[in-house]
PDB file of C-alpha atoms and ligand atoms in Angstrom:
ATOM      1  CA  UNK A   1      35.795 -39.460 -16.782  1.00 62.00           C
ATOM      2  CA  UNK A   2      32.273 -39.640 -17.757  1.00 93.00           C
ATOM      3  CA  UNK A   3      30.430 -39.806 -14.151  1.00 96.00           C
ATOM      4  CA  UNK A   4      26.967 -40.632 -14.506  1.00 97.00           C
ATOM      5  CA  UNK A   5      25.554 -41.176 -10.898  1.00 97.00           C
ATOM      6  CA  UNK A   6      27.365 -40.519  -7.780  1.00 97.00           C
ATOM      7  CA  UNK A   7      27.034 -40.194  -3.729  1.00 98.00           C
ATOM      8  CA  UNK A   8      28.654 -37.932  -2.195  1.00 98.00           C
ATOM      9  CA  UNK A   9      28.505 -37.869   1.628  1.00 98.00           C
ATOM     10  CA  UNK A  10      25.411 -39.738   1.490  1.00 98.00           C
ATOM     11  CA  UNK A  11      23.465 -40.740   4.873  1.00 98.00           C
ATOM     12  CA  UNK A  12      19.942 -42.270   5.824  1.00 98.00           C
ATOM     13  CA  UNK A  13      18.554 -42.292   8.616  1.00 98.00           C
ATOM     14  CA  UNK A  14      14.649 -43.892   9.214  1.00 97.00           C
ATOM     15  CA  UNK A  15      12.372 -42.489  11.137  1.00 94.00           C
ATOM     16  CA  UNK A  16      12.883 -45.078  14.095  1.00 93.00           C
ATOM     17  CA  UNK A  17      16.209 -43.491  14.077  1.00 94.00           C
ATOM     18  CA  UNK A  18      18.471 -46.574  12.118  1.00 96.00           C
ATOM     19  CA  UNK A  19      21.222 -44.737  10.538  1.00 98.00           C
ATOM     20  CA  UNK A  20      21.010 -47.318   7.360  1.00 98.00           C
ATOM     21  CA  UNK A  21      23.678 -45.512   5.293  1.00 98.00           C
ATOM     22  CA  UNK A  22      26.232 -43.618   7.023  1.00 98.00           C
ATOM     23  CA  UNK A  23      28.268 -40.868   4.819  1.00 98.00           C
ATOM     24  CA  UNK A  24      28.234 -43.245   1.763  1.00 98.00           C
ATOM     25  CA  UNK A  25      30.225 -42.096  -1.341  1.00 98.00           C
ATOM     26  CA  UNK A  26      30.896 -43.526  -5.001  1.00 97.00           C
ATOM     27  CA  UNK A  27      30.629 -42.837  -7.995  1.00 97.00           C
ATOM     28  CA  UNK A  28      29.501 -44.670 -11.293  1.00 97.00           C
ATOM     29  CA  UNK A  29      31.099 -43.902 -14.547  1.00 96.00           C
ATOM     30  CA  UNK A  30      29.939 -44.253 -18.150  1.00 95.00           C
ATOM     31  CA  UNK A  31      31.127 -48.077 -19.172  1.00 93.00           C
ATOM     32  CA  UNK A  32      32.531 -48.877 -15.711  1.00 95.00           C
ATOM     33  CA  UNK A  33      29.821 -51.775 -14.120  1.00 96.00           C
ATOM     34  CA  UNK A  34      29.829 -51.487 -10.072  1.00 97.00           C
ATOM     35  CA  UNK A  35      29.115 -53.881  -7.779  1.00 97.00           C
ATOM     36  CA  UNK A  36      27.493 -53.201  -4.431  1.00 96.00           C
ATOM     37  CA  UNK A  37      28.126 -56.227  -2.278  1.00 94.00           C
ATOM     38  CA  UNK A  38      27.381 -56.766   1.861  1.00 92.00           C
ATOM     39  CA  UNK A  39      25.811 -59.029   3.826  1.00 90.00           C
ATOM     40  CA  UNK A  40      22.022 -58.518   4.631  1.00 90.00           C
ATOM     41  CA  UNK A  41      21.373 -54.844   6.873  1.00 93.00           C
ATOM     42  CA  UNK A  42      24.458 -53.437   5.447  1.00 95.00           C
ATOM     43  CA  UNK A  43      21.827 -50.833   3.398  1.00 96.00           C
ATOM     44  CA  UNK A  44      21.591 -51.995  -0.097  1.00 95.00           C
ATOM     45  CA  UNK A  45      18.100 -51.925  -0.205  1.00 94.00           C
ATOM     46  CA  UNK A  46      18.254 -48.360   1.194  1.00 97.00           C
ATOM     47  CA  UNK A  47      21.047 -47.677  -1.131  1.00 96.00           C
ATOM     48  CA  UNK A  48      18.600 -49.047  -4.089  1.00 95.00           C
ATOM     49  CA  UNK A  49      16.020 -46.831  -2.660  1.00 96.00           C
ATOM     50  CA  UNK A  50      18.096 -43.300  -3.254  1.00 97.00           C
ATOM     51  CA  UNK A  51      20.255 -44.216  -6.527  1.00 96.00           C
ATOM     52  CA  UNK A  52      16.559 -45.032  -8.105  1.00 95.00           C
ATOM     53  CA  UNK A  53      15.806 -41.811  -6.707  1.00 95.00           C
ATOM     54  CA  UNK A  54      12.510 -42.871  -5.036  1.00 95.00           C
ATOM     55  CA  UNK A  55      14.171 -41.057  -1.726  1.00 96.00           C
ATOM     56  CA  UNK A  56      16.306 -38.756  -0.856  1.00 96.00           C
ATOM     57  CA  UNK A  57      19.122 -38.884   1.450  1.00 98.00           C
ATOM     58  CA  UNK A  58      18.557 -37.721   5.230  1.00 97.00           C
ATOM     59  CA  UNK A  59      22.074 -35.759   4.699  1.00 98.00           C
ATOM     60  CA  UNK A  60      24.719 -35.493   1.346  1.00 98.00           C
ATOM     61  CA  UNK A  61      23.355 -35.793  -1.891  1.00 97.00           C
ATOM     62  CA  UNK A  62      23.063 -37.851  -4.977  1.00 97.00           C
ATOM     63  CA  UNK A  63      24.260 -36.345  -8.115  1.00 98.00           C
ATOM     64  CA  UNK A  64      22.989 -36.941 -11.876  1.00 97.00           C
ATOM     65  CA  UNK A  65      25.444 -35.948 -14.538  1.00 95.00           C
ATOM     66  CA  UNK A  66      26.791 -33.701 -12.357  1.00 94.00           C
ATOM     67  CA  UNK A  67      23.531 -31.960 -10.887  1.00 96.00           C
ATOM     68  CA  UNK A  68      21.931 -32.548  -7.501  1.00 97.00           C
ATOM     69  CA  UNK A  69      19.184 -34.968  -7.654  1.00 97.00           C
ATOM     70  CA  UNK A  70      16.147 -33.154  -6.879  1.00 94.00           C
ATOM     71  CA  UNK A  71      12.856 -35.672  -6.443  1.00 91.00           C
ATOM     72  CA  UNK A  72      10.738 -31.985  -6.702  1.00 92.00           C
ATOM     73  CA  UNK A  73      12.513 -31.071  -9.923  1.00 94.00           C
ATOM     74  CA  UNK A  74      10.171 -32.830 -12.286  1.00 92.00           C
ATOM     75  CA  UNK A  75      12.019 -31.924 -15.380  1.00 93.00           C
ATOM     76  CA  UNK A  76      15.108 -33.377 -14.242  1.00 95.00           C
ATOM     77  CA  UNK A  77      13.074 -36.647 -12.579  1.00 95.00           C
ATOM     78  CA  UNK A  78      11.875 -37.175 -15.674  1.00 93.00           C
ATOM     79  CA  UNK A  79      15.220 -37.185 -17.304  1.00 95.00           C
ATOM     80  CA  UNK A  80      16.400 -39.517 -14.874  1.00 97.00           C
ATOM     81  CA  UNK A  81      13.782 -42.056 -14.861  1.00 95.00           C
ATOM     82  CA  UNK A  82      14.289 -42.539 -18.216  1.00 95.00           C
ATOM     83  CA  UNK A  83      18.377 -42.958 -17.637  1.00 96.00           C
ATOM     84  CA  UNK A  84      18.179 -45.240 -14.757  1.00 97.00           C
ATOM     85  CA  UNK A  85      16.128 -48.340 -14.707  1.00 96.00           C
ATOM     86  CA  UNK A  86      16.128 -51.379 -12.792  1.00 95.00           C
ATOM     87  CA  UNK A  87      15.755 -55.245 -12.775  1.00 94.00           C
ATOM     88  CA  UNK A  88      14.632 -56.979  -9.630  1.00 88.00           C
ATOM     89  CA  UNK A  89      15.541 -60.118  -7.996  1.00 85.00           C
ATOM     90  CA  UNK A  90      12.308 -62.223  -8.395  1.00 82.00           C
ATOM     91  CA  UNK A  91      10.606 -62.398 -11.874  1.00 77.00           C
ATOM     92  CA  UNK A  92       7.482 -64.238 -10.507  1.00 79.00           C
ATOM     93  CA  UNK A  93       6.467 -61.281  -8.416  1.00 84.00           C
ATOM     94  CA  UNK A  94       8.029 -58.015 -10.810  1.00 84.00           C
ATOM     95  CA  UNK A  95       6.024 -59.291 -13.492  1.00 92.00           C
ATOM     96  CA  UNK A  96       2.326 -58.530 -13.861  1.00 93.00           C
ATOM     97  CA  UNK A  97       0.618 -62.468 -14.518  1.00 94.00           C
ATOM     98  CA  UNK A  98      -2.441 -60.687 -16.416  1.00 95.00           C
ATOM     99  CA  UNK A  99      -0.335 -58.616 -18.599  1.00 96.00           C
ATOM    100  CA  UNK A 100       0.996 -60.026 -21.872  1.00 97.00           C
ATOM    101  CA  UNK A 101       4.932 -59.760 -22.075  1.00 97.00           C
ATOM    102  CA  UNK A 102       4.469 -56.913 -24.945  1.00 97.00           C
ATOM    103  CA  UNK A 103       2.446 -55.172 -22.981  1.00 96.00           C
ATOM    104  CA  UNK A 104       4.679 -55.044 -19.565  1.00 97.00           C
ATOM    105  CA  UNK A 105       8.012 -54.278 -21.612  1.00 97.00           C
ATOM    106  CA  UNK A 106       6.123 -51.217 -23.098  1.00 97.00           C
ATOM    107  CA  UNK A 107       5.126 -50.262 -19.951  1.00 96.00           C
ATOM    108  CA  UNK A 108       7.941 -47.444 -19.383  1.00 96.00           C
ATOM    109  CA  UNK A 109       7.782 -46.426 -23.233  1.00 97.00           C
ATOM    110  CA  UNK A 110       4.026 -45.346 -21.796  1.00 95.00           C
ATOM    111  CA  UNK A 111       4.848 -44.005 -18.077  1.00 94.00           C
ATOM    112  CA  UNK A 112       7.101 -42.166 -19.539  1.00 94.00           C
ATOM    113  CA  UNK A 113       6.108 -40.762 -22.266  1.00 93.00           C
ATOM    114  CA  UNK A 114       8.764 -41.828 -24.794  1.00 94.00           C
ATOM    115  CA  UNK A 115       6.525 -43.903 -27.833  1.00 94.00           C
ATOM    116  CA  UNK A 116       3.495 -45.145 -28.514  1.00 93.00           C
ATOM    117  CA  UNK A 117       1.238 -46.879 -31.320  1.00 94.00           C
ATOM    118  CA  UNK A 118       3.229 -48.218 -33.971  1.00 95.00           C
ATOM    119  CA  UNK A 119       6.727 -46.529 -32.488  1.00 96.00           C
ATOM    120  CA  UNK A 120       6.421 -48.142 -29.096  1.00 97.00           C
ATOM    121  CA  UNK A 121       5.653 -51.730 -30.802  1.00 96.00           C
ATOM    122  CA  UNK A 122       9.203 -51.797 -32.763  1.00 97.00           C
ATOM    123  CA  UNK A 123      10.448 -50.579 -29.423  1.00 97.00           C
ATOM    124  CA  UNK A 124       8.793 -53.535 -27.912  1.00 97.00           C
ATOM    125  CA  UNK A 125      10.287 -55.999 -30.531  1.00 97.00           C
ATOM    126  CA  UNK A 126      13.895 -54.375 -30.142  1.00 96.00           C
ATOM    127  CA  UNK A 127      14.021 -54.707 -26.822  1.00 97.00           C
ATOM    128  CA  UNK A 128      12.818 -58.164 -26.280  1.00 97.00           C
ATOM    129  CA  UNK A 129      15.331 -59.444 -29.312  1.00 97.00           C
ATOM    130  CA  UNK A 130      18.361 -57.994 -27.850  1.00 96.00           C
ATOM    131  CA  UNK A 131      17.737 -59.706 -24.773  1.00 97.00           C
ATOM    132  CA  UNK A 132      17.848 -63.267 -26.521  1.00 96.00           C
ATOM    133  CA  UNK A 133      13.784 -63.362 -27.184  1.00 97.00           C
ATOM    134  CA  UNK A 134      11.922 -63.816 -29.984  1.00 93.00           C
ATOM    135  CA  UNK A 135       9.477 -61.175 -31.374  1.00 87.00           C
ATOM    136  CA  UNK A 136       6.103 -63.185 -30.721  1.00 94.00           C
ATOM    137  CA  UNK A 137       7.028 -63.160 -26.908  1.00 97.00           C
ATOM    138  CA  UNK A 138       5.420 -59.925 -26.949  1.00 97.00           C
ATOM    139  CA  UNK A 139       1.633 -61.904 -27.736  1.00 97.00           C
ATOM    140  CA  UNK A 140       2.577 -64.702 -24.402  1.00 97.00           C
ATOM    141  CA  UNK A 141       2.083 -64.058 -20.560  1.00 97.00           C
ATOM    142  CA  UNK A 142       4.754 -64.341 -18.281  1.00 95.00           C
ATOM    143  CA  UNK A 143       3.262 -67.799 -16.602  1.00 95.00           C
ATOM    144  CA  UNK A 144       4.311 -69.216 -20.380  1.00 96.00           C
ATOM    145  CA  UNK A 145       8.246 -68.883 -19.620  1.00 95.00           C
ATOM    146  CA  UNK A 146      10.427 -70.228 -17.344  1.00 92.00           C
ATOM    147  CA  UNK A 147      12.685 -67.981 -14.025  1.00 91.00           C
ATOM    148  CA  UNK A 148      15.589 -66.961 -16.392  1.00 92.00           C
ATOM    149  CA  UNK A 149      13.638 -66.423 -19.963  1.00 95.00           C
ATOM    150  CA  UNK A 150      11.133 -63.927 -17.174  1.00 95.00           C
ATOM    151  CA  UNK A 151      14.059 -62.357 -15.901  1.00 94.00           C
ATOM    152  CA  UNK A 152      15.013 -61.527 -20.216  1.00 96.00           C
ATOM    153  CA  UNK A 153      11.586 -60.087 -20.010  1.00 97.00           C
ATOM    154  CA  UNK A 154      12.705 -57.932 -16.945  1.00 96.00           C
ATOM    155  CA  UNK A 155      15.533 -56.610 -18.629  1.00 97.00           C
ATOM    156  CA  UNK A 156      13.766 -56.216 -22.179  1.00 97.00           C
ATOM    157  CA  UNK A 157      11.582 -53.810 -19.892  1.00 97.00           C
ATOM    158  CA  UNK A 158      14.466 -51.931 -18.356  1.00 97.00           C
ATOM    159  CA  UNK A 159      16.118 -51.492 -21.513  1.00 97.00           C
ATOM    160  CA  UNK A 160      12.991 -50.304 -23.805  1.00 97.00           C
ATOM    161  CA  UNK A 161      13.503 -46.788 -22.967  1.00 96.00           C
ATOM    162  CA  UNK A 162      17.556 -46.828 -23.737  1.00 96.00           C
ATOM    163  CA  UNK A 163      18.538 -45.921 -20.369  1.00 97.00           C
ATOM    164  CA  UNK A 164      22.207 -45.173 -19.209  1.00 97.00           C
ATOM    165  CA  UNK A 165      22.364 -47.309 -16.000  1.00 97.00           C
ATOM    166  CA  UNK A 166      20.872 -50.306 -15.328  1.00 97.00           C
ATOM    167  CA  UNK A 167      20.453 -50.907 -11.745  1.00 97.00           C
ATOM    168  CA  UNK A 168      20.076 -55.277 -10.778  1.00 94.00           C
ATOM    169  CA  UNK A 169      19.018 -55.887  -7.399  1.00 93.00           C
ATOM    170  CA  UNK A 170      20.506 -59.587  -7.160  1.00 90.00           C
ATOM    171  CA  UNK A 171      19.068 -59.921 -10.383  1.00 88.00           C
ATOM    172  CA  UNK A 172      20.477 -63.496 -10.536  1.00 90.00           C
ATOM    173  CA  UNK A 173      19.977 -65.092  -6.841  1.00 87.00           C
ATOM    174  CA  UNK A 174      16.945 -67.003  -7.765  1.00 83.00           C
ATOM    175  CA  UNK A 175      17.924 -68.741 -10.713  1.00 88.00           C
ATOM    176  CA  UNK A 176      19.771 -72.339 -10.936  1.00 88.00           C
ATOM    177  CA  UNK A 177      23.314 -71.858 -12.320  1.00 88.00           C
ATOM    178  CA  UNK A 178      23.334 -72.824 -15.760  1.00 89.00           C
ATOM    179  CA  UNK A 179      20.065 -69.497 -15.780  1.00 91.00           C
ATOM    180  CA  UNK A 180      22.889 -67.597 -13.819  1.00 91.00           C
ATOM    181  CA  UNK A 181      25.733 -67.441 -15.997  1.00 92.00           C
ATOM    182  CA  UNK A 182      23.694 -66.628 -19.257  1.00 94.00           C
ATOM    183  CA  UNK A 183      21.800 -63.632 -17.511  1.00 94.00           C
ATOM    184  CA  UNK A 184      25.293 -62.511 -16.231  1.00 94.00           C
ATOM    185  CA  UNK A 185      26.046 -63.018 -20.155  1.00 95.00           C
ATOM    186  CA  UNK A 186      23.290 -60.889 -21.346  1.00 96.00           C
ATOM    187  CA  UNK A 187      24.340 -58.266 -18.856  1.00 95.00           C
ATOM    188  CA  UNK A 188      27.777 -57.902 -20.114  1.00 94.00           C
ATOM    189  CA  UNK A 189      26.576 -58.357 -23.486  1.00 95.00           C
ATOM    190  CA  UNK A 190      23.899 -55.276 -23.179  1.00 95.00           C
ATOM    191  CA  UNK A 191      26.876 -52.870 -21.357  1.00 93.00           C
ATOM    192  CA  UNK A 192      29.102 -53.770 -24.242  1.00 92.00           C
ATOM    193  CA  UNK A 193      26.955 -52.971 -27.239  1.00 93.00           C
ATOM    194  CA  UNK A 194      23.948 -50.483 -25.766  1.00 91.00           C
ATOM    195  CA  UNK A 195      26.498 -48.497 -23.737  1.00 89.00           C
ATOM    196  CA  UNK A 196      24.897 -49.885 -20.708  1.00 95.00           C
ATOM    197  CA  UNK A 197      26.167 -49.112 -17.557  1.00 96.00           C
ATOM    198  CA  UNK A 198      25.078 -52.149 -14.920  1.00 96.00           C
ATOM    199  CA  UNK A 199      25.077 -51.577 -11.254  1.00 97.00           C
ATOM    200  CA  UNK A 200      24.843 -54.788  -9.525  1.00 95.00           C
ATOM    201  CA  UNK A 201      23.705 -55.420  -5.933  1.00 94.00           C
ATOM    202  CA  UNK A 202      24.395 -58.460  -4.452  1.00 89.00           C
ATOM    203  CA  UNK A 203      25.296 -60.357  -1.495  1.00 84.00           C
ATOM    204  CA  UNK A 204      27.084 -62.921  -4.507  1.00 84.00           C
ATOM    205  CA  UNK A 205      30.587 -62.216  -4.934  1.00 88.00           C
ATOM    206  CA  UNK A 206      31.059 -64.379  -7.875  1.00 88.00           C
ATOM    207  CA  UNK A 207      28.391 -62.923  -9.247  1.00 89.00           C
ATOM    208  CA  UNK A 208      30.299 -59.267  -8.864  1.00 93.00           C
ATOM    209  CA  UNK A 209      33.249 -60.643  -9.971  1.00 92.00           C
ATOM    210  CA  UNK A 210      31.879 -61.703 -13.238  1.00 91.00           C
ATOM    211  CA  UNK A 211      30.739 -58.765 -14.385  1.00 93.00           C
ATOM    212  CA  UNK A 212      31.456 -55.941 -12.484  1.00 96.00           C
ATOM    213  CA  UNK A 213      34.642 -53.575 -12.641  1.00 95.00           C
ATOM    214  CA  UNK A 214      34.600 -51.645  -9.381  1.00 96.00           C
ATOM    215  CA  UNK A 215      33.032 -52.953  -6.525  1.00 96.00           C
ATOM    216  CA  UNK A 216      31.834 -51.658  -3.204  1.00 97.00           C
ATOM    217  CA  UNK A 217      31.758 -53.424  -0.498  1.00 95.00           C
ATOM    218  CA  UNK A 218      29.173 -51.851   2.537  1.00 95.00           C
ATOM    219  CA  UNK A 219      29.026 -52.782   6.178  1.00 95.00           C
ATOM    220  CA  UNK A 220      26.142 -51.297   8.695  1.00 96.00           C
ATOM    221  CA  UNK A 221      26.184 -48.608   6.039  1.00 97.00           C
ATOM    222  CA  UNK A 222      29.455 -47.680   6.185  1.00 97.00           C
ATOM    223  CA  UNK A 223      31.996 -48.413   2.573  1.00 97.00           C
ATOM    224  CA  UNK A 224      34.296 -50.355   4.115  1.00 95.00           C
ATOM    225  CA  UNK A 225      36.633 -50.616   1.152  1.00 95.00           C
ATOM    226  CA  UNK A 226      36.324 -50.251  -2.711  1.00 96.00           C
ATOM    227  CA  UNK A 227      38.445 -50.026  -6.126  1.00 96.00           C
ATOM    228  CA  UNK A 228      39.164 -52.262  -9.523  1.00 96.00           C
ATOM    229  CA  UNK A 229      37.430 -55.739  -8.499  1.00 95.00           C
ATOM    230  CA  UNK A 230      40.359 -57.341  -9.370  1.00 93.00           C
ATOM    231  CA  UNK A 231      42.012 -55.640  -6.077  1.00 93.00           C
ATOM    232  CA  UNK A 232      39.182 -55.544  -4.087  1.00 93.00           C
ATOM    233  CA  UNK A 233      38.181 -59.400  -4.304  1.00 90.00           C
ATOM    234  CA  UNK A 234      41.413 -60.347  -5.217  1.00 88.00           C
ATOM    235  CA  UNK A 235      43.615 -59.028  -2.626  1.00 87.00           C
ATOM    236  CA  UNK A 236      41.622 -57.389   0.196  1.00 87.00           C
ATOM    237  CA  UNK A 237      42.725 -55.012   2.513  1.00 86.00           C
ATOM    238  CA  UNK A 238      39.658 -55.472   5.304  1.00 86.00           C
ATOM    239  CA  UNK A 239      38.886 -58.609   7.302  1.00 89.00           C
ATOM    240  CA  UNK A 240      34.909 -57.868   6.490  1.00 87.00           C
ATOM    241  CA  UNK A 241      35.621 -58.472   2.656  1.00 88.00           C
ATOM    242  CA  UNK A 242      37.748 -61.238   3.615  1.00 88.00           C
ATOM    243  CA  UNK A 243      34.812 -62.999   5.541  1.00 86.00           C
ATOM    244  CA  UNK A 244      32.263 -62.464   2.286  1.00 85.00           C
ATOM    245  CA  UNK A 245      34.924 -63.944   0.299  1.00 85.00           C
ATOM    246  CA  UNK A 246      35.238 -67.265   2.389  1.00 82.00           C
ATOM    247  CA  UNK A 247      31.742 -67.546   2.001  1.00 77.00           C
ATOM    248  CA  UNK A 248      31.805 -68.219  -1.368  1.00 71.00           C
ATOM    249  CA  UNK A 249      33.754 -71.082  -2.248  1.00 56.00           C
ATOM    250  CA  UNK A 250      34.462 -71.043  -5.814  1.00 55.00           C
ATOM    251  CA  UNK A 251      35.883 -67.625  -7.192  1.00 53.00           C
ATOM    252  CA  UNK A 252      36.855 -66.351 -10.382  1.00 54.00           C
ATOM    253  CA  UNK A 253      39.186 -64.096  -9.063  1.00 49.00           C
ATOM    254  CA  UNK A 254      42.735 -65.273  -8.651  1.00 41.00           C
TER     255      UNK A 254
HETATM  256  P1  LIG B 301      20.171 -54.716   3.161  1.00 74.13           P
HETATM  257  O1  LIG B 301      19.344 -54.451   1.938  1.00 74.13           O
HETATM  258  O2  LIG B 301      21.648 -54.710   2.897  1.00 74.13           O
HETATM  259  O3  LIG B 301      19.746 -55.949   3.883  1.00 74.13           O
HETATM  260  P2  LIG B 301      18.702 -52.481   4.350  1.00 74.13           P
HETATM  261  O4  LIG B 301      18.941 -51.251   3.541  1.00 74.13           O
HETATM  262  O5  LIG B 301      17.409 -53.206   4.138  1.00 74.13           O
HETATM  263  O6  LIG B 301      19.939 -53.485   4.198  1.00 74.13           O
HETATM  264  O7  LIG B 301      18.777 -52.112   5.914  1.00 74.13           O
HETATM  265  C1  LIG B 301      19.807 -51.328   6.476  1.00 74.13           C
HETATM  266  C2  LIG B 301      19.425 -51.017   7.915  1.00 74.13           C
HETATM  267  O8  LIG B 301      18.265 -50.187   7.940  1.00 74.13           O
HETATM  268  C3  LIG B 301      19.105 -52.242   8.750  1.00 74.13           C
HETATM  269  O9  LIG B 301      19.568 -52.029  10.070  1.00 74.13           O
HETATM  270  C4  LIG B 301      17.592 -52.296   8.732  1.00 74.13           C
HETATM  271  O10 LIG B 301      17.093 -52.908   9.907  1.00 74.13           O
HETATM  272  C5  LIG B 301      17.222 -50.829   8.690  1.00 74.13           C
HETATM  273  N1  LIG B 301      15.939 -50.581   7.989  1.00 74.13           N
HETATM  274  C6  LIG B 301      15.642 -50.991   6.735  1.00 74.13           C
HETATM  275  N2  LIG B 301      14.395 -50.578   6.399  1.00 74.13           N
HETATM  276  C7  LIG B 301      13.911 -49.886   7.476  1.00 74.13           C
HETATM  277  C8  LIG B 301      12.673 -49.206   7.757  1.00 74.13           C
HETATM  278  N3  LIG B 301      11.697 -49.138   6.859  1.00 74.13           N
HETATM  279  N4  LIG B 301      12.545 -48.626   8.975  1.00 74.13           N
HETATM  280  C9  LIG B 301      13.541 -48.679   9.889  1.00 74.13           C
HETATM  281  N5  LIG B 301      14.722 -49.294   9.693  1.00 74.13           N
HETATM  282  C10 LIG B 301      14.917 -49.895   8.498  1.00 74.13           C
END
C-alpha cells in the first residue's frame, strides 16, 4: 500500500470556535481516486484547506508519504506543492482573463521553480495536449473557450508540474452534462496513464461514483461512513448517506 496523503485524527476548529472537522481520518493511496462527498457545512472546504496544506489542523495531523506535514518545513512544502495540485469548481473566476492560456498553465512550472525558457514551453504544450487541447491554445485567452474546454485549461495547469494527487473541488458542478461526463473522462483518463491520483470533492454522488474508488462521506465534520464506492453508495450502512443518495435520482451504482 502506497499511501500518499493521509489524516489521521484530524480536527479544526475556527477561531469563532466552529469545530469544522472533528477527528477526521483517511487515507489516499497511490492509484486509488477518493471521493469526499457531504452536503454543504459538513467541512469540505476546510478539509480542502488542510489536504492543500494551506492550514494546519487545530489537533491530529496530516501526513505526506509518511511524514508529518509541516507548513514551516519549506523543503518539504516545496515537495508537496509540487505533488498535490488542484482544480477548482468555476473556470471563469480560477482563470486569470488577461493572461494567455500558455502563460497561466506555466504558471506553477514558474512558482515553483521546476522549468523555464524553452523547457517550460514543451511543458506547456504537453500539458495542454494531454488534456484534449491543441498546442496553439497556449497563444488564446481564456474568454476565447467555452466552461468545459476552461476547465481542460485548469487541469492542463494542475498537471504541468507532474504532480501525484490531483485535488477537484466539484470540478464538474458548473458545467451542462454532456461538459460533465467528458471532464469526468479526462479525469479517469489522466489517473490511468500519468499515475494520477484524483481526489474529488463533491456534494454530486454520481459524479463520485463515476470516478472515484473509495469514498468518504462527512457530516458536521464528522466521517460518517467510508470504504470501496461500490459498498458505500451501493449498499449503505448510515441513514445520512442514504438521504444524499435519494437526492440524486439517477445512479450508476446498482
Ligand atoms: P462545506 O465546504 O462542506 O460547505 P465548510 O468547511 O465550509 O463546509 O464549513 C464547515 C463548518 O465550518 C460550517 O459550520 C461553517 O459554518 C464553518 N466555517 C467555515 N468557514 C469558517 C470561518 N472562516 N470561520 C468560522 N466558521 C467557519
Amino acid at each position: 500500500m502506497n499511501v500518499i496523503l493521509e489524516l489521521r485524527n484530524a480536527s479544526y476548529r475556527y477561531r469563532g470556535g466552529t469545530l469544522a472537522l472533528d477527528e477526521v481520518s483517511f487515507a489516499v493511496e497511490h492509484g486509488r481516486s477518493v471521493g469526499l462527498v457531504g452536503e454543504s457545512g459538513a467541512g469540505k472546504s476546510t478539509l480542502i484547506s488542510l489536504l492543500l496544506g494551506l492550514s494546519a489542523p487545530t489537533a491530529g495531523q496530516v501526513l505526506f508519504e509518511s511524514a508529518p506535514l509541516s507548513l514551516r518545513d519549506r523543503a518539504q512544502i516545496r515537495t508537496f506543492r509540487r505533488s498535490v495540485q488542484t482544480v477548482f469548481q468555476d473556470p471563469y473566476s480560477s482563470l486569470d482573463p488577461r493572461q494567455s492560456v500558455g502563460r497561466i498553465v506555466a504558471e506553477p512550472l514558474r512558482s515553483l521553480h521546476v522549468a523555464r525558457g524553452a523547457d517550460a514551453a514543451a511543458r506547456v504544450t504537453e500539458a495542454l495536449t494531454s488534456v484534449g487541447l491543441p498546442p496553439d491554445a497556449a497563444g488564446r485567452y481564456p474568454h476565447e473557450f467555452s466552461g468545459g474546454q476552461r476547465q481542460r485549461v485548469a487541469i492542463a495547469r494542475a498537471i504541468v508540474c507532474h504532480p501525484r494527487v490531483l485535488l477537484a473541488d466539484e470540478p464538474v458542478s458548473g458545467l451542462d452534462m454532456t461538459m460533465r461526463t467528458q471532464i469526468i473522462d479526462l479525469l479517469a483518463e489522466l489517473g490511468e496513464t500519468r499515475g494520477l491520483t484524483v481526489v474529488m470533492v463533491s456534494h454530486d454522488l454520481s459524479v463520485v461514483a463515476a470516478l472515484c474508488r473509495h469514498t468518504v462521506v462527512l457530516r458536521g465534520g464528522r466521517v460518517v461512513e467510508q470504504g470501496d464506492t461500490a459498498a458505500v453508495l451501493g449498499s449503505p450502512r448510515e441513514a445520512y448517506t442514504r438521504c444524499l443518495l435519494d437526492s440524486v435520482p439517477r445512479l450508476p451504482v446498482a
